[in-house]
Amino acid sequence: MLFNSLYFLLFFAITAVLYFVVPQKMKWILLLAVSIYFYLCWNPVHIVILLVVTLISYLTAMYINKDKAKGKKLCIGAGTVLTLAFLVVYKYYGFVMDSIYAVLDGLGIAYVKQSISLSLPVGISFYTFKAVSYMVDVYRGKIYCKNFAKYLLYVSFFPQLASGPIERSTNLIPQFDKEHKFNSQTAEIGLRLMLLGYFKKMVVADNLAGIVAKAFSSPEGCTPFVLVFSACLYSIQILCDFSGYSDIAIGCTKVLGIDTMKNFDHPYFSKSIPEFWRRWHISLSSWFKDYLYIPLGGNRKGVLRKYVNLMIVFLVSGLWHGSSWNFVFWGFLHGLYQIVSGLTVKLRVKFCEIIKITKCEKLHNALKIVITFALVTFAWIFFRADSIESGFTYIKCMFGNSGGAFSFASVLAGVKMLFSTKATLISFVAAMVPFVVYSFVDYFRPVGDIIDKRGVVFKVVFYALVTAYIVLFASTAVTDFIYIRF
């Protein structure tokens, strides 16, 4: 059941109405029922995996919570391994076997190729991480949920099930017992977020997808300008696609009166790579910090260990995103960025003082934003590519033809190639102009705060116009959200 479908809108509308009609003690039961139904709409068979993962983590936490329980560390280790085993088997079996076959081919060793096709359960990367974080939080004494059904609701909560955000059990589970009455102000904020999410996904991301695909499908036939421009557009596409999903998910929970964490905070206005990761996919970044980086030792065991831990985190992050080497290389690049950023802090400060750019703070900040965006965009090329080889091919073509690559004639030819039809150009302008305006305005002053100070008539007209704009300029192709496949 795609968020960007009329079926989901009808499903959510019915859920919201029933949620505020049923008695308080029945609300969480209703949410559990609709969450299970939501998941069954994807693939009924995969509900078994969700239930088994939930049961394993629940039983592990139940044992860990006992005061006199022995071997708690061993227990949580076993529970984590068993929980992640499903993720490893379903997501990485093919990747591991293909890598083994590649090595055997290189060594000239004969083998019999095994062909096993496993369908990846929707949301498995997200709900397994929620299960692991819950077990760890129980071990740390932060929470314990005795009711299995309520814990199942936490794991399967429908707005966050397919693509996150990866909400913490300490925040979400207690809210299932709170009294939630309909609040028009809260509902308006939630619906506004959903509307923004649909604009980002259906108008911006989906309209850019076709343009980006042209370059990534055959980079050899594109000019360097087209490849650079398309890479920048992909940065915008993936931001709008994923933050659009997050806005819809957070908006849904807000309508119901449930508060969840913010997942994106203007990441492309970051002035450094570390800042970018504090603003991008916040729920996953903080998850890796709390449940992998800190347990590995964080920055408490010296500079060398700190950077080793950072690289491990980003390699795992890359592998988490996809079961192929291009994702691992994407993670490696970001790990390398972090290390270089940390090692060159004093050198960069000294260099900026020498060229006296620090005297113009706005120019200095703008330059840092541009450099950070360029580094992030370069890494996104490998994220978008079908393989690590095609990623390097894209890079080679992008830097391969230096002579006249960015001349007026070459740029004009590239523009004609990308916008071969009038409809494509109109869709591009209709998507990018309001998105860029919104991004800059919202960065300096939240648009929500501006709207909240307006009257009812303004709000009705504004929301009606935005809705009409989405209907008018939305891409005709209804596509999956990018992160659903992770």
CSV table of C-alpha atoms in Angstrom, one decimal:
chain,number,residue,atom,x,y,z
A,1,MET,CA,0.0,0.0,0.0
A,2,LEU,CA,1.9,3.0,-1.3
A,3,PHE,CA,1.7,6.3,0.7
A,4,ASN,CA,1.3,8.1,-2.7
A,5,SER,CA,-1.9,6.3,-3.6
A,6,LEU,CA,-5.6,7.1,-3.2
A,7,TYR,CA,-6.0,3.8,-1.5
A,8,PHE,CA,-3.7,4.9,1.3
A,9,LEU,CA,-5.5,8.2,1.7
A,10,LEU,CA,-8.8,6.4,2.1
A,11,PHE,CA,-7.2,3.9,4.5
A,12,PHE,CA,-5.8,6.6,6.7
A,13,ALA,CA,-8.9,8.8,6.6
A,14,ILE,CA,-11.0,5.8,7.9
A,15,THR,CA,-8.3,4.9,10.5
A,16,ALA,CA,-8.2,8.5,11.8
A,17,VAL,CA,-12.0,8.7,12.1
A,18,LEU,CA,-12.2,5.4,13.9
A,19,TYR,CA,-9.3,6.3,16.1
A,20,PHE,CA,-11.1,9.3,17.6
A,21,VAL,CA,-14.4,7.5,17.8
A,22,VAL,CA,-13.4,4.3,19.7
A,23,PRO,CA,-12.9,4.4,23.5
A,24,GLN,CA,-9.4,5.3,24.8
A,25,LYS,CA,-8.6,1.7,25.9
A,26,MET,CA,-9.4,0.5,22.3
A,27,LYS,CA,-7.2,3.0,20.4
A,28,TRP,CA,-4.0,1.1,20.6
A,29,ILE,CA,-5.8,-2.1,19.6
A,30,LEU,CA,-7.2,-0.3,16.5
A,31,LEU,CA,-3.8,0.9,15.6
A,32,LEU,CA,-2.4,-2.6,15.9
A,33,ALA,CA,-5.2,-4.0,13.7
A,34,VAL,CA,-4.7,-1.5,11.0
A,35,SER,CA,-0.9,-1.8,11.2
A,36,ILE,CA,-1.1,-5.6,10.6
A,37,TYR,CA,-3.6,-5.0,7.8
A,38,PHE,CA,-1.2,-2.4,6.3
A,39,TYR,CA,1.6,-4.9,6.2
A,40,LEU,CA,-0.6,-7.7,4.9
A,41,CYS,CA,-1.3,-5.5,1.9
A,42,TRP,CA,2.4,-5.8,0.8
A,43,ASN,CA,2.9,-9.5,1.1
A,44,PRO,CA,0.9,-11.7,3.5
A,45,VAL,CA,3.6,-14.3,3.8
A,46,HIS,CA,6.2,-11.8,5.2
A,47,ILE,CA,4.0,-11.1,8.2
A,48,VAL,CA,5.4,-14.4,9.6
A,49,ILE,CA,8.9,-12.9,9.6
A,50,LEU,CA,7.7,-9.7,11.3
A,51,LEU,CA,6.0,-11.7,14.0
A,52,VAL,CA,9.0,-14.0,14.6
A,53,VAL,CA,11.4,-11.0,14.9
A,54,THR,CA,9.0,-9.4,17.3
A,55,LEU,CA,8.7,-12.5,19.4
A,56,ILE,CA,12.4,-13.1,19.6
A,57,SER,CA,13.2,-9.6,20.7
A,58,TYR,CA,10.2,-9.6,23.2
A,59,LEU,CA,11.3,-12.8,24.9
A,60,THR,CA,14.9,-11.6,25.0
A,61,ALA,CA,13.9,-8.4,26.6
A,62,MET,CA,11.6,-10.2,29.0
A,63,TYR,CA,14.5,-12.3,30.3
A,64,ILE,CA,16.9,-9.4,30.4
A,65,ASN,CA,14.4,-7.4,32.5
A,66,LYS,CA,14.5,-10.0,35.3
A,67,ASP,CA,16.5,-8.7,38.3
A,68,LYS,CA,18.2,-12.1,39.0
A,69,ALA,CA,18.7,-13.1,35.4
A,70,LYS,CA,22.2,-14.5,34.6
A,71,GLY,CA,24.1,-14.0,31.5
A,72,LYS,CA,22.3,-10.9,30.3
A,73,LYS,CA,25.0,-9.8,27.9
A,74,LEU,CA,25.1,-13.3,26.4
A,75,CYS,CA,21.3,-13.2,26.1
A,76,ILE,CA,21.1,-9.8,24.4
A,77,GLY,CA,23.9,-10.9,22.1
A,78,ALA,CA,22.0,-14.0,21.1
A,79,GLY,CA,18.8,-12.1,20.7
A,80,THR,CA,20.5,-9.5,18.5
A,81,VAL,CA,22.1,-12.1,16.3
A,82,LEU,CA,18.8,-14.0,15.9
A,83,THR,CA,16.9,-10.8,15.1
A,84,LEU,CA,19.5,-9.6,12.5
A,85,ALA,CA,19.8,-13.1,11.0
A,86,PHE,CA,16.5,-12.6,9.1
A,87,LEU,CA,17.9,-9.3,7.7
A,88,VAL,CA,21.1,-11.0,6.7
A,89,VAL,CA,19.5,-14.0,5.0
A,90,TYR,CA,16.8,-12.1,3.1
A,91,LYS,CA,18.8,-9.0,2.2
A,92,TYR,CA,22.4,-10.2,1.8
A,93,TYR,CA,22.3,-13.9,0.8
A,94,GLY,CA,22.5,-13.1,-2.9
A,95,PHE,CA,25.2,-10.4,-2.3
A,96,VAL,CA,27.4,-12.8,-0.3
A,97,MET,CA,27.0,-15.7,-2.8
A,98,ASP,CA,27.7,-13.4,-5.8
A,99,SER,CA,30.8,-12.1,-4.1
A,100,ILE,CA,32.0,-15.7,-3.4
A,101,TYR,CA,31.3,-16.7,-7.0
A,102,ALA,CA,33.3,-13.7,-8.2
A,103,VAL,CA,36.3,-14.7,-6.1
A,104,LEU,CA,36.0,-18.3,-7.3
A,105,ASP,CA,35.9,-17.1,-11.0
A,106,GLY,CA,39.0,-15.0,-10.4
A,107,LEU,CA,40.8,-18.0,-8.9
A,108,GLY,CA,39.7,-20.2,-11.7
A,109,ILE,CA,38.0,-22.7,-9.3
A,110,ALA,CA,35.0,-24.7,-10.7
A,111,TYR,CA,31.8,-24.6,-8.7
A,112,VAL,CA,28.1,-25.3,-9.1
A,113,LYS,CA,26.1,-22.1,-8.9
A,114,GLN,CA,23.2,-22.2,-6.5
A,115,SER,CA,20.2,-20.2,-7.5
A,116,ILE,CA,17.9,-19.2,-4.7
A,117,SER,CA,15.7,-16.1,-5.0
A,118,LEU,CA,14.4,-14.5,-1.8
A,119,SER,CA,11.9,-11.7,-1.9
A,120,LEU,CA,12.9,-8.9,0.4
A,121,PRO,CA,10.2,-8.2,3.1
A,122,VAL,CA,9.1,-4.6,3.0
A,123,GLY,CA,10.6,-2.6,5.9
A,124,ILE,CA,12.8,-5.4,7.3
A,125,SER,CA,15.8,-3.1,7.6
A,126,PHE,CA,13.7,-0.7,9.7
A,127,TYR,CA,11.7,-3.0,12.0
A,128,THR,CA,14.7,-5.2,12.8
A,129,PHE,CA,16.6,-2.1,13.9
A,130,LYS,CA,13.7,-1.1,16.1
A,131,ALA,CA,13.7,-4.5,17.7
A,132,VAL,CA,17.4,-4.4,18.4
A,133,SER,CA,17.2,-0.9,19.9
A,134,TYR,CA,14.4,-2.0,22.1
A,135,MET,CA,16.4,-4.9,23.5
A,136,VAL,CA,19.4,-2.7,24.2
A,137,ASP,CA,17.2,0.0,25.9
A,138,VAL,CA,15.6,-2.7,28.1
A,139,TYR,CA,19.2,-3.9,29.0
A,140,ARG,CA,20.1,-0.3,29.8
A,141,GLY,CA,17.0,0.0,32.1
A,142,LYS,CA,15.3,2.7,30.0
A,143,ILE,CA,12.1,0.9,29.2
A,144,TYR,CA,10.2,-2.4,29.4
A,145,CYS,CA,6.9,-3.3,27.8
A,146,LYS,CA,5.2,-6.2,29.4
A,147,ASN,CA,2.3,-6.3,26.9
A,148,PHE,CA,3.4,-8.3,23.8
A,149,ALA,CA,0.6,-6.8,21.7
A,150,LYS,CA,1.7,-3.2,22.5
A,151,TYR,CA,5.3,-4.1,21.7
A,152,LEU,CA,4.1,-5.6,18.4
A,153,LEU,CA,2.4,-2.3,17.7
A,154,TYR,CA,5.6,-0.5,18.3
A,155,VAL,CA,7.4,-2.7,15.8
A,156,SER,CA,4.7,-2.7,13.2
A,157,PHE,CA,3.3,0.8,13.6
A,158,PHE,CA,2.0,1.5,10.1
A,159,PRO,CA,3.3,5.0,9.4
A,160,GLN,CA,6.9,3.9,10.1
A,161,LEU,CA,6.8,0.3,9.0
A,162,ALA,CA,7.9,0.5,5.4
A,163,SER,CA,10.6,3.2,5.5
A,164,GLY,CA,10.9,4.6,9.0
A,165,PRO,CA,11.7,6.9,10.8
A,166,ILE,CA,13.3,4.4,13.2
A,167,GLU,CA,11.4,5.7,16.3
A,168,ARG,CA,12.8,4.8,19.8
A,169,SER,CA,10.7,2.6,22.0
A,170,THR,CA,11.2,5.0,24.9
A,171,ASN,CA,9.3,7.7,23.0
A,172,LEU,CA,6.6,5.7,21.1
A,173,ILE,CA,5.4,2.9,23.4
A,174,PRO,CA,4.5,5.2,26.3
A,175,GLN,CA,2.3,7.3,24.0
A,176,PHE,CA,0.1,4.3,23.2
A,177,ASP,CA,-1.3,4.6,26.7
A,178,LYS,CA,-1.8,8.4,26.7
A,179,GLU,CA,-5.3,9.8,26.1
A,180,HIS,CA,-5.5,11.3,22.6
A,181,LYS,CA,-8.5,13.4,21.8
A,182,PHE,CA,-9.0,15.2,18.5
A,183,ASN,CA,-7.1,18.5,18.4
A,184,SER,CA,-7.8,20.6,15.3
A,185,GLN,CA,-4.4,22.5,15.7
A,186,THR,CA,-2.4,19.2,15.9
A,187,ALA,CA,-4.4,17.7,13.0
A,188,GLU,CA,-3.7,20.8,10.9
A,189,ILE,CA,0.0,20.5,11.5
A,190,GLY,CA,-0.1,16.8,10.6
A,191,LEU,CA,-2.1,17.3,7.4
A,192,ARG,CA,0.3,20.2,6.5
A,193,LEU,CA,3.3,17.8,6.8
A,194,MET,CA,1.5,15.2,4.8
A,195,LEU,CA,0.7,17.8,2.1
A,196,LEU,CA,4.4,18.9,2.0
A,197,GLY,CA,5.4,15.2,1.8
A,198,TYR,CA,3.2,14.6,-1.2
A,199,PHE,CA,4.5,17.7,-2.9
A,200,LYS,CA,8.1,16.6,-2.4
A,201,LYS,CA,7.5,13.1,-3.6
A,202,MET,CA,4.9,13.4,-6.4
A,203,VAL,CA,5.9,16.8,-7.8
A,204,VAL,CA,9.7,17.1,-7.2
A,205,ALA,CA,11.2,13.6,-6.8
A,206,ASP,CA,9.0,11.8,-9.4
A,207,ASN,CA,9.4,14.6,-12.0
A,208,LEU,CA,13.2,14.6,-11.5
A,209,ALA,CA,13.5,10.8,-11.6
A,210,GLY,CA,13.0,10.6,-15.4
A,211,ILE,CA,15.6,13.3,-16.1
A,212,VAL,CA,18.1,11.6,-13.8
A,213,ALA,CA,17.5,8.2,-15.3
A,214,LYS,CA,18.6,9.4,-18.7
A,215,ALA,CA,22.1,10.2,-17.5
A,216,PHE,CA,22.6,7.2,-15.2
A,217,SER,CA,21.3,4.7,-17.8
A,218,SER,CA,23.9,5.7,-20.4
A,219,PRO,CA,26.5,8.1,-19.2
A,220,GLU,CA,28.8,7.3,-22.1
A,221,GLY,CA,26.3,9.2,-24.4
A,222,CYS,CA,26.1,12.3,-22.2
A,223,THR,CA,28.3,15.4,-21.9
A,224,PRO,CA,30.1,16.2,-18.7
A,225,PHE,CA,27.6,19.1,-18.1
A,226,VAL,CA,24.7,16.7,-18.3
A,227,LEU,CA,26.3,14.2,-15.9
A,228,VAL,CA,27.2,16.9,-13.3
A,229,PHE,CA,23.7,18.5,-13.6
A,230,SER,CA,22.0,15.1,-13.3
A,231,ALA,CA,24.0,14.1,-10.3
A,232,CYS,CA,22.9,17.4,-8.6
A,233,LEU,CA,19.3,16.7,-9.5
A,234,TYR,CA,19.6,13.2,-8.0
A,235,SER,CA,20.7,14.8,-4.7
A,236,ILE,CA,17.4,16.8,-4.8
A,237,GLN,CA,15.4,13.7,-5.9
A,238,ILE,CA,16.6,11.4,-3.1
A,239,LEU,CA,16.1,14.2,-0.5
A,240,CYS,CA,12.6,14.9,-1.7
A,241,ASP,CA,11.7,11.2,-2.1
A,242,PHE,CA,12.9,10.2,1.4
A,243,SER,CA,12.1,13.3,3.4
A,244,GLY,CA,8.7,13.3,1.6
A,245,TYR,CA,8.0,9.8,2.9
A,246,SER,CA,9.2,10.9,6.4
A,247,ASP,CA,6.9,14.0,6.3
A,248,ILE,CA,3.9,11.9,5.4
A,249,ALA,CA,4.7,9.3,8.1
A,250,ILE,CA,5.3,12.0,10.8
A,251,GLY,CA,2.2,13.9,9.6
A,252,CYS,CA,0.1,10.8,10.0
A,253,THR,CA,1.2,10.2,13.6
A,254,LYS,CA,0.7,13.9,14.3
A,255,VAL,CA,-2.9,13.8,13.2
A,256,LEU,CA,-3.4,10.9,15.6
A,257,GLY,CA,-1.9,13.0,18.4
A,258,ILE,CA,1.4,11.0,18.5
A,259,ASP,CA,4.7,12.8,18.4
A,260,THR,CA,7.7,11.3,16.6
A,261,MET,CA,11.2,12.4,15.9
A,262,LYS,CA,12.2,14.7,13.1
A,263,ASN,CA,14.0,12.9,10.4
A,264,PHE,CA,15.4,15.7,8.1
A,265,ASP,CA,16.6,19.2,9.0
A,266,HIS,CA,17.7,21.0,5.8
A,267,PRO,CA,20.7,18.7,5.2
A,268,TYR,CA,21.9,20.5,2.1
A,269,PHE,CA,22.4,23.7,4.1
A,270,SER,CA,25.1,21.8,6.1
A,271,LYS,CA,28.5,23.4,6.3
A,272,SER,CA,30.4,20.2,6.9
A,273,ILE,CA,30.0,16.4,6.4
A,274,PRO,CA,29.5,15.8,10.2
A,275,GLU,CA,26.8,18.4,10.2
A,276,PHE,CA,25.2,16.8,7.2
A,277,TRP,CA,24.8,13.5,9.1
A,278,ARG,CA,23.2,15.4,12.0
A,279,ARG,CA,20.6,16.7,9.6
A,280,TRP,CA,20.1,13.7,7.2
A,281,HIS,CA,18.1,10.6,8.1
A,282,ILE,CA,18.4,11.7,11.8
A,283,SER,CA,16.7,8.6,13.1
A,284,LEU,CA,19.2,6.2,11.4
A,285,SER,CA,22.2,8.4,12.1
A,286,SER,CA,21.3,8.6,15.8
A,287,TRP,CA,20.6,4.9,15.9
A,288,PHE,CA,24.1,4.1,14.6
A,289,LYS,CA,25.6,6.5,17.1
A,290,ASP,CA,23.8,5.1,20.1
A,291,TYR,CA,23.8,1.4,19.2
A,292,LEU,CA,27.0,0.9,17.3
A,293,TYR,CA,29.4,3.8,17.5
A,294,ILE,CA,29.2,4.3,21.3
A,295,PRO,CA,29.3,0.5,22.1
A,296,LEU,CA,32.4,0.2,19.8
A,297,GLY,CA,34.0,2.8,22.1
A,298,GLY,CA,33.1,6.0,20.3
A,299,ASN,CA,35.8,8.6,20.8
A,300,ARG,CA,36.7,7.4,24.3
A,301,LYS,CA,39.7,5.2,23.3
A,302,GLY,CA,41.9,7.6,21.4
A,303,VAL,CA,42.0,9.3,18.0
A,304,LEU,CA,42.9,6.2,16.0
A,305,ARG,CA,40.1,4.1,17.5
A,306,LYS,CA,37.7,6.9,17.0
A,307,TYR,CA,38.3,7.0,13.2
A,308,VAL,CA,38.3,3.2,13.0
A,309,ASN,CA,34.9,3.2,14.7
A,310,LEU,CA,33.6,5.9,12.4
A,311,MET,CA,34.7,3.9,9.3
A,312,ILE,CA,33.0,0.8,10.7
A,313,VAL,CA,29.8,2.7,11.2
A,314,PHE,CA,29.7,4.1,7.7
A,315,LEU,CA,30.6,0.8,6.1
A,316,VAL,CA,27.8,-0.8,8.0
A,317,SER,CA,25.5,2.1,7.0
A,318,GLY,CA,26.4,1.6,3.4
A,319,LEU,CA,25.7,-2.1,3.6
A,320,TRP,CA,22.5,-1.5,5.4
A,321,HIS,CA,21.3,0.6,2.5
A,322,GLY,CA,21.9,-2.0,-0.1
A,323,SER,CA,23.4,-5.4,-0.7
A,324,SER,CA,26.0,-4.5,-3.4
A,325,TRP,CA,29.5,-3.0,-3.4
A,326,ASN,CA,28.4,0.4,-4.7
A,327,PHE,CA,26.5,1.0,-1.4
A,328,VAL,CA,29.5,-0.2,0.6
A,329,PHE,CA,31.7,2.3,-1.4
A,330,TRP,CA,29.2,5.1,-0.8
A,331,GLY,CA,29.6,4.3,3.0
A,332,PHE,CA,33.4,4.2,2.7
A,333,LEU,CA,33.4,7.7,1.0
A,334,HIS,CA,31.4,9.2,3.8
A,335,GLY,CA,33.6,7.5,6.4
A,336,LEU,CA,36.6,8.9,4.6
A,337,TYR,CA,35.0,12.4,4.5
A,338,GLN,CA,34.5,12.2,8.3
A,339,ILE,CA,38.1,11.2,8.9
A,340,VAL,CA,39.6,13.8,6.6
A,341,SER,CA,37.3,16.4,8.1
A,342,GLY,CA,38.5,15.6,11.6
A,343,LEU,CA,42.2,15.4,10.7
A,344,THR,CA,42.3,18.7,8.8
A,345,VAL,CA,40.3,21.0,11.1
A,346,LYS,CA,43.3,23.1,12.2
A,347,LEU,CA,44.8,23.1,8.7
A,348,ARG,CA,41.5,24.4,7.2
A,349,VAL,CA,41.1,27.1,9.8
A,350,LYS,CA,44.6,28.3,9.2
A,351,PHE,CA,44.2,28.3,5.4
A,352,CYS,CA,40.9,30.4,5.8
A,353,GLU,CA,42.7,32.9,8.0
A,354,ILE,CA,45.5,33.2,5.4
A,355,ILE,CA,43.2,33.9,2.5
A,356,LYS,CA,41.1,36.1,4.9
A,357,ILE,CA,37.8,34.6,3.9
A,358,THR,CA,36.7,34.4,7.5
A,359,LYS,CA,36.3,38.2,7.4
A,360,CYS,CA,33.3,37.7,5.2
A,361,GLU,CA,31.2,35.2,7.2
A,362,LYS,CA,28.3,34.9,4.8
A,363,LEU,CA,30.6,34.1,1.9
A,364,HIS,CA,32.6,31.7,4.0
A,365,ASN,CA,29.5,29.9,5.1
A,366,ALA,CA,28.1,29.8,1.5
A,367,LEU,CA,31.4,28.3,0.3
A,368,LYS,CA,31.3,25.6,3.0
A,369,ILE,CA,27.7,24.7,2.0
A,370,VAL,CA,28.7,24.4,-1.7
A,371,ILE,CA,31.7,22.2,-0.9
A,372,THR,CA,29.7,20.0,1.4
A,373,PHE,CA,26.9,19.6,-1.2
A,374,ALA,CA,29.5,18.8,-3.9
A,375,LEU,CA,31.1,16.0,-1.7
A,376,VAL,CA,27.7,14.6,-0.8
A,377,THR,CA,26.6,14.7,-4.5
A,378,PHE,CA,29.7,12.9,-5.6
A,379,ALA,CA,29.0,10.1,-3.2
A,380,TRP,CA,25.4,9.9,-4.2
A,381,ILE,CA,26.6,8.9,-7.7
A,382,PHE,CA,27.6,5.5,-6.3
A,383,PHE,CA,24.4,5.3,-4.3
A,384,ARG,CA,22.3,5.8,-7.5
A,385,ALA,CA,24.4,3.6,-9.8
A,386,ASP,CA,23.4,0.0,-10.5
A,387,SER,CA,26.8,-1.3,-9.5
A,388,ILE,CA,30.2,0.0,-8.4
A,389,GLU,CA,31.5,-0.4,-11.9
A,390,SER,CA,28.7,1.7,-13.4
A,391,GLY,CA,29.4,4.3,-10.7
A,392,PHE,CA,33.1,4.6,-11.8
A,393,THR,CA,32.0,4.7,-15.4
A,394,TYR,CA,29.8,7.7,-14.6
A,395,ILE,CA,32.7,9.4,-12.9
A,396,LYS,CA,35.0,8.7,-15.7
A,397,CYS,CA,32.6,10.1,-18.3
A,398,MET,CA,32.0,13.1,-16.1
A,399,PHE,CA,35.6,14.0,-16.0
A,400,GLY,CA,36.7,12.4,-19.2
A,401,ASN,CA,36.1,15.1,-21.8
A,402,SER,CA,37.7,18.3,-20.5
A,403,GLY,CA,38.1,20.2,-23.7
A,404,GLY,CA,35.0,22.5,-24.2
A,405,ALA,CA,33.0,20.3,-21.8
A,406,PHE,CA,31.3,23.3,-20.3
A,407,SER,CA,31.3,25.7,-23.3
A,408,PHE,CA,28.1,27.5,-24.1
A,409,ALA,CA,27.4,25.2,-27.1
A,410,SER,CA,28.0,22.0,-25.0
A,411,VAL,CA,25.8,23.3,-22.1
A,412,LEU,CA,23.1,24.2,-24.6
A,413,ALA,CA,23.3,20.8,-26.2
A,414,GLY,CA,23.0,19.2,-22.8
A,415,VAL,CA,20.0,21.2,-21.9
A,416,LYS,CA,18.3,20.2,-25.1
A,417,MET,CA,19.0,16.6,-24.4
A,418,LEU,CA,17.7,16.6,-20.8
A,419,PHE,CA,14.6,18.7,-21.7
A,420,SER,CA,13.8,17.1,-25.1
A,421,THR,CA,10.1,17.9,-24.7
A,422,LYS,CA,8.2,21.0,-23.6
A,423,ALA,CA,6.3,18.9,-21.0
A,424,THR,CA,9.6,17.8,-19.4
A,425,LEU,CA,10.8,21.4,-19.1
A,426,ILE,CA,7.5,22.5,-17.6
A,427,SER,CA,7.5,19.7,-15.1
A,428,PHE,CA,11.1,20.6,-14.1
A,429,VAL,CA,10.4,24.2,-13.6
A,430,ALA,CA,7.1,23.5,-11.8
A,431,ALA,CA,9.0,21.2,-9.4
A,432,MET,CA,12.2,23.1,-8.8
A,433,VAL,CA,11.0,26.7,-8.5
A,434,PRO,CA,8.6,26.3,-5.6
A,435,PHE,CA,10.9,23.7,-3.9
A,436,VAL,CA,13.9,26.1,-3.9
A,437,VAL,CA,11.8,29.0,-2.7
A,438,TYR,CA,10.3,26.9,0.1
A,439,SER,CA,13.7,25.5,1.1
A,440,PHE,CA,15.3,28.9,1.5
A,441,VAL,CA,12.3,30.4,3.3
A,442,ASP,CA,11.8,27.5,5.6
A,443,TYR,CA,15.6,27.4,6.5
A,444,PHE,CA,15.6,31.0,7.7
A,445,ARG,CA,12.1,31.0,9.2
A,446,PRO,CA,9.9,27.8,9.4
A,447,VAL,CA,7.0,28.1,6.9
A,448,GLY,CA,4.7,26.4,9.5
A,449,ASP,CA,5.3,29.2,11.9
A,450,ILE,CA,4.3,31.7,9.2
A,451,ILE,CA,1.1,29.9,8.3
A,452,ASP,CA,0.1,29.4,12.0
A,453,LYS,CA,-0.1,33.2,12.4
A,454,ARG,CA,-2.5,33.5,9.5
A,455,GLY,CA,-6.3,33.4,9.7
A,456,VAL,CA,-8.7,30.6,8.7
A,457,VAL,CA,-9.5,32.0,5.3
A,458,PHE,CA,-5.8,32.3,4.3
A,459,LYS,CA,-5.1,28.7,5.5
A,460,VAL,CA,-8.1,27.3,3.5
A,461,VAL,CA,-7.0,29.1,0.3
A,462,PHE,CA,-3.4,28.2,0.8
A,463,TYR,CA,-4.0,24.5,1.4
A,464,ALA,CA,-6.4,24.4,-1.5
A,465,LEU,CA,-3.9,26.0,-3.9
A,466,VAL,CA,-1.1,23.6,-2.8
A,467,THR,CA,-3.4,20.6,-3.3
A,468,ALA,CA,-4.4,21.8,-6.7
A,469,TYR,CA,-0.8,22.4,-7.6
A,470,ILE,CA,0.1,18.9,-6.6
A,471,VAL,CA,-2.8,17.5,-8.7
A,472,LEU,CA,-1.8,19.6,-11.6
A,473,PHE,CA,1.9,19.0,-11.7
A,474,ALA,CA,2.3,15.6,-10.1
A,475,SER,CA,4.2,13.0,-12.2
A,476,THR,CA,1.8,10.7,-14.0
A,477,ALA,CA,3.8,7.7,-12.9
A,478,VAL,CA,3.0,6.4,-9.4
A,479,THR,CA,6.3,5.1,-8.1
A,480,ASP,CA,7.6,3.4,-5.0
A,481,PHE,CA,9.6,5.5,-2.5
A,482,ILE,CA,13.3,4.8,-2.9
A,483,TYR,CA,13.8,3.7,0.7
A,484,ILE,CA,11.1,1.1,0.6
A,485,ARG,CA,13.5,-1.3,-1.1
A,486,PHE,CA,15.9,-1.0,1.8
